[in-house]
Amino acid sequence: MSNEQPSIPVGYVRRAHGIGGDVVVRGLVSDAAERFVEGATLRTGESNPRELVVQDAKPHKGDYIVTLERVQTRDDAEGLVGVQFVMPVDERRALGDNEWWPEDLIGCDVVDLESEPIGTVVDVEVGAAQDRLVVETPDGTRFEVPLVDPLVPSVSPEESLIVVDLPEGLLDI
């Protein structure tokens, strides 16, 4: 049994940038601009985690161009493509009202306004404009519901229940 603390992704390497070993990193958390900065230590989510120190970072078209210590060539950078950076769960910020962690919503039952079962949340797609619940119906059909108040009036992870108000005909597609 592992004593490893659970971790969550904070970003991932999208691609190499240039010939000097820089990488383009996509941040996955709201405080990404505070995580991908000079001097920060990034832990990889690999089976044998590594710690990489940021030498330089700058915003670039919604991502970050990051220079990492010991990553000096394009080949080194290409070897990092797809690698996730993670942080321990207990380092997350405190949640405000009407905020939830995606993993707290996975497994929740989804019902309509009349409490009729629709399905179960199997994933949460985190997006720039809004997050989307990925709901699977009992017959295996999957669809996404934007996590916005008009469509999702009630979220109760402690009861493992989410109430949705879906547009007519959505489930008939």
Short mmCIF file of N, CA and C in Angstrom, two decimals:
data_model
loop_
_atom_site.label_atom_id
_atom_site.label_comp_id
_atom_site.label_asym_id
_atom_site.label_seq_id
_atom_site.Cartn_x
_atom_site.Cartn_y
_atom_site.Cartn_z
N MET A 1 0.84 -1.19 0.00
CA MET A 1 0.00 0.00 0.00
C MET A 1 0.88 1.24 0.00
N SER A 2 0.48 2.23 -0.79
CA SER A 2 1.26 3.44 -0.94
C SER A 2 0.85 4.48 0.08
N ASN A 3 1.84 5.22 0.57
CA ASN A 3 1.56 6.35 1.45
C ASN A 3 1.43 7.63 0.65
N GLU A 4 1.49 7.50 -0.67
CA GLU A 4 1.42 8.63 -1.58
C GLU A 4 0.10 9.38 -1.39
N GLN A 5 0.18 10.68 -1.20
CA GLN A 5 -1.01 11.51 -1.05
C GLN A 5 -1.67 11.68 -2.42
N PRO A 6 -3.00 11.65 -2.46
CA PRO A 6 -3.68 11.88 -3.75
C PRO A 6 -3.30 13.23 -4.33
N SER A 7 -3.22 13.29 -5.66
CA SER A 7 -2.86 14.54 -6.31
C SER A 7 -3.84 14.83 -7.44
N ILE A 8 -3.83 16.08 -7.86
CA ILE A 8 -4.70 16.51 -8.95
C ILE A 8 -3.86 17.25 -9.99
N PRO A 9 -4.26 17.18 -11.25
CA PRO A 9 -3.49 17.88 -12.29
C PRO A 9 -3.66 19.39 -12.20
N VAL A 10 -2.55 20.10 -12.43
CA VAL A 10 -2.59 21.56 -12.46
C VAL A 10 -2.21 22.08 -13.85
N GLY A 11 -1.69 21.19 -14.70
CA GLY A 11 -1.32 21.58 -16.05
C GLY A 11 -0.65 20.42 -16.75
N TYR A 12 -0.40 20.59 -18.04
CA TYR A 12 0.29 19.56 -18.81
C TYR A 12 1.07 20.19 -19.95
N VAL A 13 2.08 19.46 -20.40
CA VAL A 13 2.92 19.93 -21.50
C VAL A 13 2.21 19.63 -22.81
N ARG A 14 1.92 20.67 -23.56
CA ARG A 14 1.23 20.52 -24.85
C ARG A 14 2.21 20.19 -25.97
N ARG A 15 3.36 20.91 -25.97
CA ARG A 15 4.31 20.72 -27.08
C ARG A 15 5.63 21.39 -26.72
N ALA A 16 6.65 21.04 -27.52
CA ALA A 16 7.94 21.72 -27.42
C ALA A 16 7.80 23.09 -28.09
N HIS A 17 8.64 24.04 -27.67
CA HIS A 17 8.60 25.39 -28.24
C HIS A 17 10.04 25.81 -28.56
N GLY A 18 10.34 25.95 -29.83
CA GLY A 18 11.68 26.36 -30.23
C GLY A 18 12.67 25.22 -30.11
N ILE A 19 13.96 25.57 -30.14
CA ILE A 19 15.01 24.54 -30.13
C ILE A 19 15.76 24.46 -28.81
N GLY A 20 15.47 25.36 -27.88
CA GLY A 20 16.24 25.43 -26.65
C GLY A 20 15.69 24.67 -25.47
N GLY A 21 14.64 23.86 -25.67
CA GLY A 21 14.12 23.07 -24.57
C GLY A 21 12.89 23.64 -23.90
N ASP A 22 12.39 24.77 -24.37
CA ASP A 22 11.17 25.33 -23.79
C ASP A 22 9.97 24.45 -24.13
N VAL A 23 8.95 24.51 -23.27
CA VAL A 23 7.71 23.77 -23.51
C VAL A 23 6.53 24.71 -23.39
N VAL A 24 5.45 24.36 -24.07
CA VAL A 24 4.19 25.08 -23.93
C VAL A 24 3.33 24.28 -22.96
N VAL A 25 2.92 24.94 -21.88
CA VAL A 25 2.15 24.28 -20.82
C VAL A 25 0.75 24.87 -20.79
N ARG A 26 -0.25 24.00 -20.72
CA ARG A 26 -1.64 24.42 -20.54
C ARG A 26 -1.97 24.30 -19.06
N GLY A 27 -2.35 25.41 -18.45
CA GLY A 27 -2.77 25.39 -17.05
C GLY A 27 -4.18 24.84 -16.93
N LEU A 28 -4.43 24.08 -15.89
CA LEU A 28 -5.75 23.47 -15.68
C LEU A 28 -6.44 23.98 -14.42
N VAL A 29 -5.84 24.93 -13.75
CA VAL A 29 -6.40 25.44 -12.50
C VAL A 29 -6.51 26.96 -12.60
N SER A 30 -7.40 27.52 -11.81
CA SER A 30 -7.64 28.96 -11.88
C SER A 30 -6.43 29.78 -11.46
N ASP A 31 -5.55 29.22 -10.65
CA ASP A 31 -4.38 29.96 -10.21
C ASP A 31 -3.11 29.54 -10.97
N ALA A 32 -3.27 29.11 -12.21
CA ALA A 32 -2.14 28.66 -13.02
C ALA A 32 -1.06 29.74 -13.13
N ALA A 33 -1.45 30.99 -13.24
CA ALA A 33 -0.48 32.08 -13.38
C ALA A 33 0.42 32.18 -12.15
N GLU A 34 -0.02 31.67 -11.02
CA GLU A 34 0.79 31.69 -9.80
C GLU A 34 1.63 30.41 -9.67
N ARG A 35 1.31 29.39 -10.43
CA ARG A 35 2.02 28.11 -10.35
C ARG A 35 3.16 28.01 -11.36
N PHE A 36 2.96 28.59 -12.54
CA PHE A 36 3.96 28.51 -13.59
C PHE A 36 4.76 29.81 -13.61
N VAL A 37 5.62 29.94 -12.61
CA VAL A 37 6.44 31.14 -12.44
C VAL A 37 7.88 30.73 -12.13
N GLU A 38 8.79 31.65 -12.36
CA GLU A 38 10.21 31.42 -12.08
C GLU A 38 10.40 30.96 -10.64
N GLY A 39 11.16 29.88 -10.47
CA GLY A 39 11.47 29.35 -9.14
C GLY A 39 10.51 28.29 -8.64
N ALA A 40 9.36 28.15 -9.28
CA ALA A 40 8.39 27.15 -8.84
C ALA A 40 8.91 25.74 -9.12
N THR A 41 8.59 24.82 -8.23
CA THR A 41 8.93 23.41 -8.44
C THR A 41 7.66 22.70 -8.87
N LEU A 42 7.72 22.07 -10.04
CA LEU A 42 6.58 21.35 -10.59
C LEU A 42 6.81 19.85 -10.43
N ARG A 43 5.84 19.15 -9.91
CA ARG A 43 5.93 17.70 -9.74
C ARG A 43 5.15 17.04 -10.87
N THR A 44 5.77 16.06 -11.52
CA THR A 44 5.10 15.37 -12.61
C THR A 44 4.17 14.30 -12.06
N GLY A 45 3.16 13.96 -12.83
CA GLY A 45 2.20 12.93 -12.45
C GLY A 45 2.59 11.56 -12.99
N GLU A 46 3.83 11.38 -13.38
CA GLU A 46 4.29 10.11 -13.93
C GLU A 46 4.36 9.04 -12.84
N SER A 47 4.46 7.77 -13.26
CA SER A 47 4.55 6.68 -12.28
C SER A 47 5.80 6.82 -11.42
N ASN A 48 6.87 7.37 -11.97
CA ASN A 48 8.06 7.74 -11.20
C ASN A 48 8.16 9.26 -11.25
N PRO A 49 7.48 9.96 -10.33
CA PRO A 49 7.40 11.42 -10.40
C PRO A 49 8.77 12.08 -10.36
N ARG A 50 8.86 13.19 -11.10
CA ARG A 50 10.05 14.03 -11.09
C ARG A 50 9.65 15.41 -10.61
N GLU A 51 10.62 16.14 -10.10
CA GLU A 51 10.41 17.53 -9.75
C GLU A 51 11.25 18.38 -10.69
N LEU A 52 10.60 19.30 -11.37
CA LEU A 52 11.27 20.16 -12.33
C LEU A 52 11.11 21.61 -11.88
N VAL A 53 12.20 22.33 -11.88
CA VAL A 53 12.19 23.72 -11.43
C VAL A 53 12.04 24.65 -12.63
N VAL A 54 11.14 25.60 -12.50
CA VAL A 54 10.89 26.58 -13.55
C VAL A 54 11.98 27.65 -13.51
N GLN A 55 12.69 27.82 -14.64
CA GLN A 55 13.69 28.89 -14.75
C GLN A 55 13.05 30.17 -15.24
N ASP A 56 12.06 30.01 -16.13
CA ASP A 56 11.38 31.18 -16.68
C ASP A 56 10.01 30.73 -17.18
N ALA A 57 9.05 31.62 -17.13
CA ALA A 57 7.71 31.33 -17.65
C ALA A 57 7.06 32.63 -18.06
N LYS A 58 6.33 32.55 -19.17
CA LYS A 58 5.60 33.74 -19.62
C LYS A 58 4.32 33.29 -20.30
N PRO A 59 3.26 34.09 -20.13
CA PRO A 59 1.99 33.76 -20.80
C PRO A 59 2.15 33.77 -22.32
N HIS A 60 1.42 32.87 -22.97
CA HIS A 60 1.49 32.79 -24.43
C HIS A 60 0.19 32.20 -24.97
N LYS A 61 -0.67 33.06 -25.53
CA LYS A 61 -1.91 32.63 -26.19
C LYS A 61 -2.75 31.69 -25.31
N GLY A 62 -2.94 32.06 -24.07
CA GLY A 62 -3.75 31.26 -23.16
C GLY A 62 -2.99 30.14 -22.47
N ASP A 63 -1.75 29.91 -22.87
CA ASP A 63 -0.90 28.89 -22.25
C ASP A 63 0.29 29.60 -21.63
N TYR A 64 1.34 28.84 -21.34
CA TYR A 64 2.58 29.40 -20.80
C TYR A 64 3.75 28.77 -21.53
N ILE A 65 4.72 29.61 -21.90
CA ILE A 65 5.99 29.08 -22.40
C ILE A 65 6.88 28.98 -21.17
N VAL A 66 7.34 27.75 -20.90
CA VAL A 66 8.07 27.48 -19.67
C VAL A 66 9.45 26.93 -19.99
N THR A 67 10.45 27.49 -19.33
CA THR A 67 11.81 26.99 -19.39
C THR A 67 12.07 26.25 -18.09
N LEU A 68 12.45 24.98 -18.20
CA LEU A 68 12.67 24.14 -17.02
C LEU A 68 14.16 23.81 -16.88
N GLU A 69 14.64 23.78 -15.64
CA GLU A 69 16.02 23.36 -15.40
C GLU A 69 16.20 21.94 -15.94
N ARG A 70 17.35 21.65 -16.48
CA ARG A 70 17.73 20.32 -16.98
C ARG A 70 16.95 19.90 -18.23
N VAL A 71 16.15 20.79 -18.81
CA VAL A 71 15.49 20.53 -20.09
C VAL A 71 16.11 21.54 -21.05
N GLN A 72 17.11 21.07 -21.82
CA GLN A 72 17.94 22.02 -22.56
C GLN A 72 17.84 21.91 -24.07
N THR A 73 17.22 20.84 -24.58
CA THR A 73 17.15 20.67 -26.03
C THR A 73 15.70 20.43 -26.44
N ARG A 74 15.46 20.56 -27.74
CA ARG A 74 14.12 20.27 -28.25
C ARG A 74 13.75 18.81 -27.98
N ASP A 75 14.71 17.90 -28.12
CA ASP A 75 14.45 16.49 -27.83
C ASP A 75 14.02 16.30 -26.37
N ASP A 76 14.71 16.98 -25.44
CA ASP A 76 14.31 16.92 -24.02
C ASP A 76 12.87 17.40 -23.86
N ALA A 77 12.56 18.52 -24.52
CA ALA A 77 11.21 19.10 -24.43
C ALA A 77 10.17 18.18 -25.03
N GLU A 78 10.46 17.60 -26.19
CA GLU A 78 9.50 16.68 -26.83
C GLU A 78 9.25 15.45 -25.97
N GLY A 79 10.25 15.06 -25.18
CA GLY A 79 10.06 13.94 -24.26
C GLY A 79 9.08 14.23 -23.13
N LEU A 80 8.76 15.50 -22.93
CA LEU A 80 7.80 15.89 -21.88
C LEU A 80 6.38 16.06 -22.40
N VAL A 81 6.19 16.04 -23.72
CA VAL A 81 4.85 16.27 -24.28
C VAL A 81 3.87 15.27 -23.68
N GLY A 82 2.76 15.79 -23.16
CA GLY A 82 1.73 14.96 -22.55
C GLY A 82 1.90 14.75 -21.06
N VAL A 83 3.05 15.10 -20.50
CA VAL A 83 3.29 14.92 -19.08
C VAL A 83 2.45 15.93 -18.29
N GLN A 84 1.78 15.43 -17.26
CA GLN A 84 0.99 16.31 -16.40
C GLN A 84 1.82 16.77 -15.21
N PHE A 85 1.53 17.97 -14.76
CA PHE A 85 2.06 18.47 -13.50
C PHE A 85 0.92 18.38 -12.49
N VAL A 86 1.25 17.95 -11.27
CA VAL A 86 0.22 17.71 -10.27
C VAL A 86 0.58 18.41 -8.96
N MET A 87 -0.42 18.52 -8.11
CA MET A 87 -0.20 19.04 -6.76
C MET A 87 -0.99 18.17 -5.79
N PRO A 88 -0.54 18.08 -4.54
CA PRO A 88 -1.30 17.33 -3.54
C PRO A 88 -2.69 17.95 -3.35
N VAL A 89 -3.67 17.11 -3.13
CA VAL A 89 -5.05 17.56 -2.95
C VAL A 89 -5.16 18.59 -1.83
N ASP A 90 -4.41 18.41 -0.75
CA ASP A 90 -4.55 19.32 0.39
C ASP A 90 -3.96 20.71 0.15
N GLU A 91 -3.33 20.93 -1.01
CA GLU A 91 -2.80 22.27 -1.33
C GLU A 91 -3.79 23.11 -2.15
N ARG A 92 -4.96 22.54 -2.43
CA ARG A 92 -5.94 23.32 -3.20
C ARG A 92 -6.47 24.48 -2.37
N ARG A 93 -6.94 25.48 -3.06
CA ARG A 93 -7.52 26.64 -2.39
C ARG A 93 -8.84 26.24 -1.74
N ALA A 94 -9.28 27.04 -0.80
CA ALA A 94 -10.59 26.80 -0.17
C ALA A 94 -11.68 27.14 -1.19
N LEU A 95 -12.73 26.36 -1.18
CA LEU A 95 -13.85 26.59 -2.10
C LEU A 95 -14.81 27.63 -1.54
N GLY A 96 -15.40 28.39 -2.45
CA GLY A 96 -16.45 29.33 -2.07
C GLY A 96 -17.81 28.66 -2.19
N ASP A 97 -18.85 29.41 -1.92
CA ASP A 97 -20.21 28.90 -2.08
C ASP A 97 -20.43 28.55 -3.55
N ASN A 98 -21.19 27.50 -3.79
CA ASN A 98 -21.51 27.04 -5.14
C ASN A 98 -20.28 26.72 -5.98
N GLU A 99 -19.24 26.20 -5.33
CA GLU A 99 -18.06 25.69 -6.02
C GLU A 99 -17.84 24.25 -5.57
N TRP A 100 -17.37 23.42 -6.52
CA TRP A 100 -17.12 22.02 -6.22
C TRP A 100 -15.89 21.57 -6.98
N TRP A 101 -15.21 20.59 -6.46
CA TRP A 101 -14.12 19.97 -7.19
C TRP A 101 -14.72 18.96 -8.15
N PRO A 102 -14.19 18.86 -9.36
CA PRO A 102 -14.75 17.93 -10.35
C PRO A 102 -14.90 16.51 -9.83
N GLU A 103 -13.91 16.02 -9.10
CA GLU A 103 -14.00 14.64 -8.61
C GLU A 103 -15.12 14.44 -7.59
N ASP A 104 -15.58 15.53 -6.96
CA ASP A 104 -16.70 15.42 -6.02
C ASP A 104 -18.03 15.24 -6.74
N LEU A 105 -18.07 15.59 -8.03
CA LEU A 105 -19.32 15.47 -8.80
C LEU A 105 -19.43 14.13 -9.52
N ILE A 106 -18.29 13.50 -9.78
CA ILE A 106 -18.30 12.21 -10.48
C ILE A 106 -18.96 11.17 -9.59
N GLY A 107 -19.91 10.45 -10.18
CA GLY A 107 -20.67 9.45 -9.44
C GLY A 107 -22.00 9.95 -8.91
N CYS A 108 -22.23 11.27 -8.99
CA CYS A 108 -23.51 11.82 -8.52
C CYS A 108 -24.64 11.39 -9.45
N ASP A 109 -25.79 11.09 -8.86
CA ASP A 109 -26.99 10.81 -9.64
C ASP A 109 -27.51 12.11 -10.21
N VAL A 110 -28.02 12.05 -11.44
CA VAL A 110 -28.60 13.22 -12.10
C VAL A 110 -30.08 12.96 -12.29
N VAL A 111 -30.89 13.92 -11.82
CA VAL A 111 -32.34 13.81 -11.93
C VAL A 111 -32.89 15.09 -12.55
N ASP A 112 -34.13 15.01 -13.06
CA ASP A 112 -34.77 16.21 -13.60
C ASP A 112 -35.50 16.95 -12.48
N LEU A 113 -36.21 18.01 -12.84
CA LEU A 113 -36.90 18.83 -11.84
C LEU A 113 -37.96 18.07 -11.06
N GLU A 114 -38.48 16.98 -11.67
CA GLU A 114 -39.49 16.16 -10.99
C GLU A 114 -38.86 14.96 -10.27
N SER A 115 -37.55 14.99 -10.11
CA SER A 115 -36.78 13.92 -9.44
C SER A 115 -36.77 12.61 -10.21
N GLU A 116 -37.06 12.67 -11.52
CA GLU A 116 -36.98 11.46 -12.36
C GLU A 116 -35.52 11.22 -12.72
N PRO A 117 -35.04 9.99 -12.53
CA PRO A 117 -33.63 9.71 -12.83
C PRO A 117 -33.29 9.90 -14.31
N ILE A 118 -32.12 10.47 -14.56
CA ILE A 118 -31.62 10.66 -15.92
C ILE A 118 -30.36 9.85 -16.14
N GLY A 119 -29.45 9.88 -15.18
CA GLY A 119 -28.20 9.15 -15.33
C GLY A 119 -27.24 9.46 -14.19
N THR A 120 -25.96 9.29 -14.49
CA THR A 120 -24.91 9.48 -13.50
C THR A 120 -23.78 10.31 -14.12
N VAL A 121 -23.18 11.20 -13.34
CA VAL A 121 -22.03 11.96 -13.81
C VAL A 121 -20.83 11.02 -13.87
N VAL A 122 -20.25 10.88 -15.06
CA VAL A 122 -19.09 10.00 -15.24
C VAL A 122 -17.80 10.78 -15.44
N ASP A 123 -17.93 12.08 -15.71
CA ASP A 123 -16.74 12.91 -15.89
C ASP A 123 -17.17 14.37 -15.83
N VAL A 124 -16.22 15.24 -15.64
CA VAL A 124 -16.44 16.69 -15.70
C VAL A 124 -15.39 17.25 -16.65
N GLU A 125 -15.86 17.85 -17.73
CA GLU A 125 -14.96 18.50 -18.69
C GLU A 125 -14.78 19.93 -18.24
N VAL A 126 -13.54 20.26 -17.88
CA VAL A 126 -13.24 21.61 -17.42
C VAL A 126 -13.00 22.49 -18.64
N GLY A 127 -13.73 23.60 -18.72
CA GLY A 127 -13.62 24.47 -19.89
C GLY A 127 -13.33 25.90 -19.49
N ALA A 128 -12.94 26.68 -20.49
CA ALA A 128 -12.62 28.09 -20.24
C ALA A 128 -13.88 28.89 -19.92
N ALA A 129 -14.95 28.68 -20.69
CA ALA A 129 -16.19 29.43 -20.48
C ALA A 129 -17.00 28.86 -19.32
N GLN A 130 -17.17 27.54 -19.33
CA GLN A 130 -17.83 26.86 -18.22
C GLN A 130 -17.45 25.39 -18.27
N ASP A 131 -17.62 24.75 -17.13
CA ASP A 131 -17.38 23.31 -17.07
C ASP A 131 -18.62 22.59 -17.55
N ARG A 132 -18.46 21.33 -17.96
CA ARG A 132 -19.58 20.54 -18.44
C ARG A 132 -19.61 19.20 -17.73
N LEU A 133 -20.80 18.82 -17.26
CA LEU A 133 -20.99 17.50 -16.68
C LEU A 133 -21.14 16.50 -17.81
N VAL A 134 -20.42 15.39 -17.75
CA VAL A 134 -20.61 14.30 -18.70
C VAL A 134 -21.50 13.29 -17.99
N VAL A 135 -22.72 13.14 -18.52
CA VAL A 135 -23.74 12.30 -17.90
C VAL A 135 -23.93 11.05 -18.75
N GLU A 136 -23.98 9.90 -18.07
CA GLU A 136 -24.26 8.64 -18.76
C GLU A 136 -25.62 8.13 -18.30
N THR A 137 -26.48 7.83 -19.28
CA THR A 137 -27.81 7.31 -18.98
C THR A 137 -27.71 5.81 -18.73
N PRO A 138 -28.77 5.20 -18.19
CA PRO A 138 -28.72 3.75 -17.92
C PRO A 138 -28.44 2.90 -19.17
N ASP A 139 -28.80 3.40 -20.37
CA ASP A 139 -28.54 2.62 -21.59
C ASP A 139 -27.15 2.87 -22.17
N GLY A 140 -26.32 3.67 -21.45
CA GLY A 140 -24.95 3.90 -21.89
C GLY A 140 -24.74 5.13 -22.74
N THR A 141 -25.82 5.86 -23.06
CA THR A 141 -25.70 7.09 -23.83
C THR A 141 -25.04 8.16 -22.97
N ARG A 142 -24.11 8.89 -23.56
CA ARG A 142 -23.45 9.99 -22.84
C ARG A 142 -23.78 11.31 -23.51
N PHE A 143 -23.95 12.33 -22.69
CA PHE A 143 -24.16 13.69 -23.18
C PHE A 143 -23.58 14.66 -22.16
N GLU A 144 -23.37 15.89 -22.60
CA GLU A 144 -22.79 16.91 -21.73
C GLU A 144 -23.82 17.97 -21.37
N VAL A 145 -23.73 18.43 -20.15
CA VAL A 145 -24.59 19.50 -19.66
C VAL A 145 -23.69 20.62 -19.14
N PRO A 146 -23.77 21.83 -19.74
CA PRO A 146 -22.99 22.94 -19.19
C PRO A 146 -23.36 23.18 -17.74
N LEU A 147 -22.37 23.33 -16.90
CA LEU A 147 -22.58 23.52 -15.47
C LEU A 147 -22.87 25.00 -15.20
N VAL A 148 -24.08 25.42 -15.61
CA VAL A 148 -24.54 26.79 -15.42
C VAL A 148 -25.89 26.74 -14.71
N ASP A 149 -26.17 27.76 -13.91
CA ASP A 149 -27.37 27.78 -13.07
C ASP A 149 -28.68 27.45 -13.80
N PRO A 150 -28.95 28.03 -14.99
CA PRO A 150 -30.24 27.73 -15.63
C PRO A 150 -30.43 26.25 -15.96
N LEU A 151 -29.33 25.54 -16.28
CA LEU A 151 -29.44 24.12 -16.64
C LEU A 151 -29.21 23.20 -15.46
N VAL A 152 -28.48 23.69 -14.45
CA VAL A 152 -28.15 22.87 -13.28
C VAL A 152 -28.50 23.68 -12.03
N PRO A 153 -29.78 23.68 -11.65
CA PRO A 153 -30.20 24.53 -10.54
C PRO A 153 -29.78 24.03 -9.16
N SER A 154 -29.42 22.75 -9.05
CA SER A 154 -29.07 22.23 -7.72
C SER A 154 -27.95 21.20 -7.83
N VAL A 155 -26.89 21.44 -7.04
CA VAL A 155 -25.77 20.51 -6.97
C VAL A 155 -25.54 20.20 -5.49
N SER A 156 -25.58 18.92 -5.16
CA SER A 156 -25.40 18.52 -3.77
C SER A 156 -24.50 17.28 -3.71
N PRO A 157 -23.17 17.49 -3.79
CA PRO A 157 -22.27 16.34 -3.75
C PRO A 157 -22.39 15.53 -2.46
N GLU A 158 -22.72 16.22 -1.36
CA GLU A 158 -22.86 15.50 -0.09
C GLU A 158 -24.03 14.51 -0.12
N GLU A 159 -25.03 14.77 -0.97
CA GLU A 159 -26.15 13.84 -1.16
C GLU A 159 -25.97 13.01 -2.42
N SER A 160 -24.87 13.24 -3.13
CA SER A 160 -24.58 12.58 -4.41
C SER A 160 -25.73 12.79 -5.40
N LEU A 161 -26.22 14.04 -5.48
CA LEU A 161 -27.39 14.35 -6.30
C LEU A 161 -27.23 15.68 -7.02
N ILE A 162 -27.54 15.66 -8.31
CA ILE A 162 -27.53 16.87 -9.13
C ILE A 162 -28.86 16.95 -9.86
N VAL A 163 -29.52 18.11 -9.75
CA VAL A 163 -30.79 18.34 -10.43
C VAL A 163 -30.51 19.18 -11.67
N VAL A 164 -31.06 18.72 -12.82
CA VAL A 164 -30.87 19.46 -14.06
C VAL A 164 -32.22 19.84 -14.65
N ASP A 165 -32.21 20.93 -15.41
CA ASP A 165 -33.39 21.39 -16.14
C ASP A 165 -32.97 21.45 -17.61
N LEU A 166 -33.10 20.31 -18.29
CA LEU A 166 -32.60 20.16 -19.66
C LEU A 166 -33.60 20.71 -20.68
N PRO A 167 -33.09 21.27 -21.78
CA PRO A 167 -33.96 21.73 -22.84
C PRO A 167 -34.76 20.55 -23.39
N GLU A 168 -36.00 20.79 -23.74
CA GLU A 168 -36.85 19.74 -24.29
C GLU A 168 -36.22 19.12 -25.53
N GLY A 169 -36.22 17.81 -25.60
CA GLY A 169 -35.71 17.09 -26.76
C GLY A 169 -34.23 16.72 -26.68
N LEU A 170 -33.51 17.24 -25.69
CA LEU A 170 -32.08 16.95 -25.61
C LEU A 170 -31.82 15.44 -25.52
N LEU A 171 -32.58 14.75 -24.74
CA LEU A 171 -32.35 13.32 -24.55
C LEU A 171 -32.93 12.50 -25.69
N ASP A 172 -33.69 13.11 -26.59
CA ASP A 172 -34.27 12.38 -27.72
C ASP A 172 -33.31 12.27 -28.89
N ILE A 173 -32.20 12.97 -28.83
CA ILE A 173 -31.25 12.99 -29.95
C ILE A 173 -30.58 11.64 -30.08
#
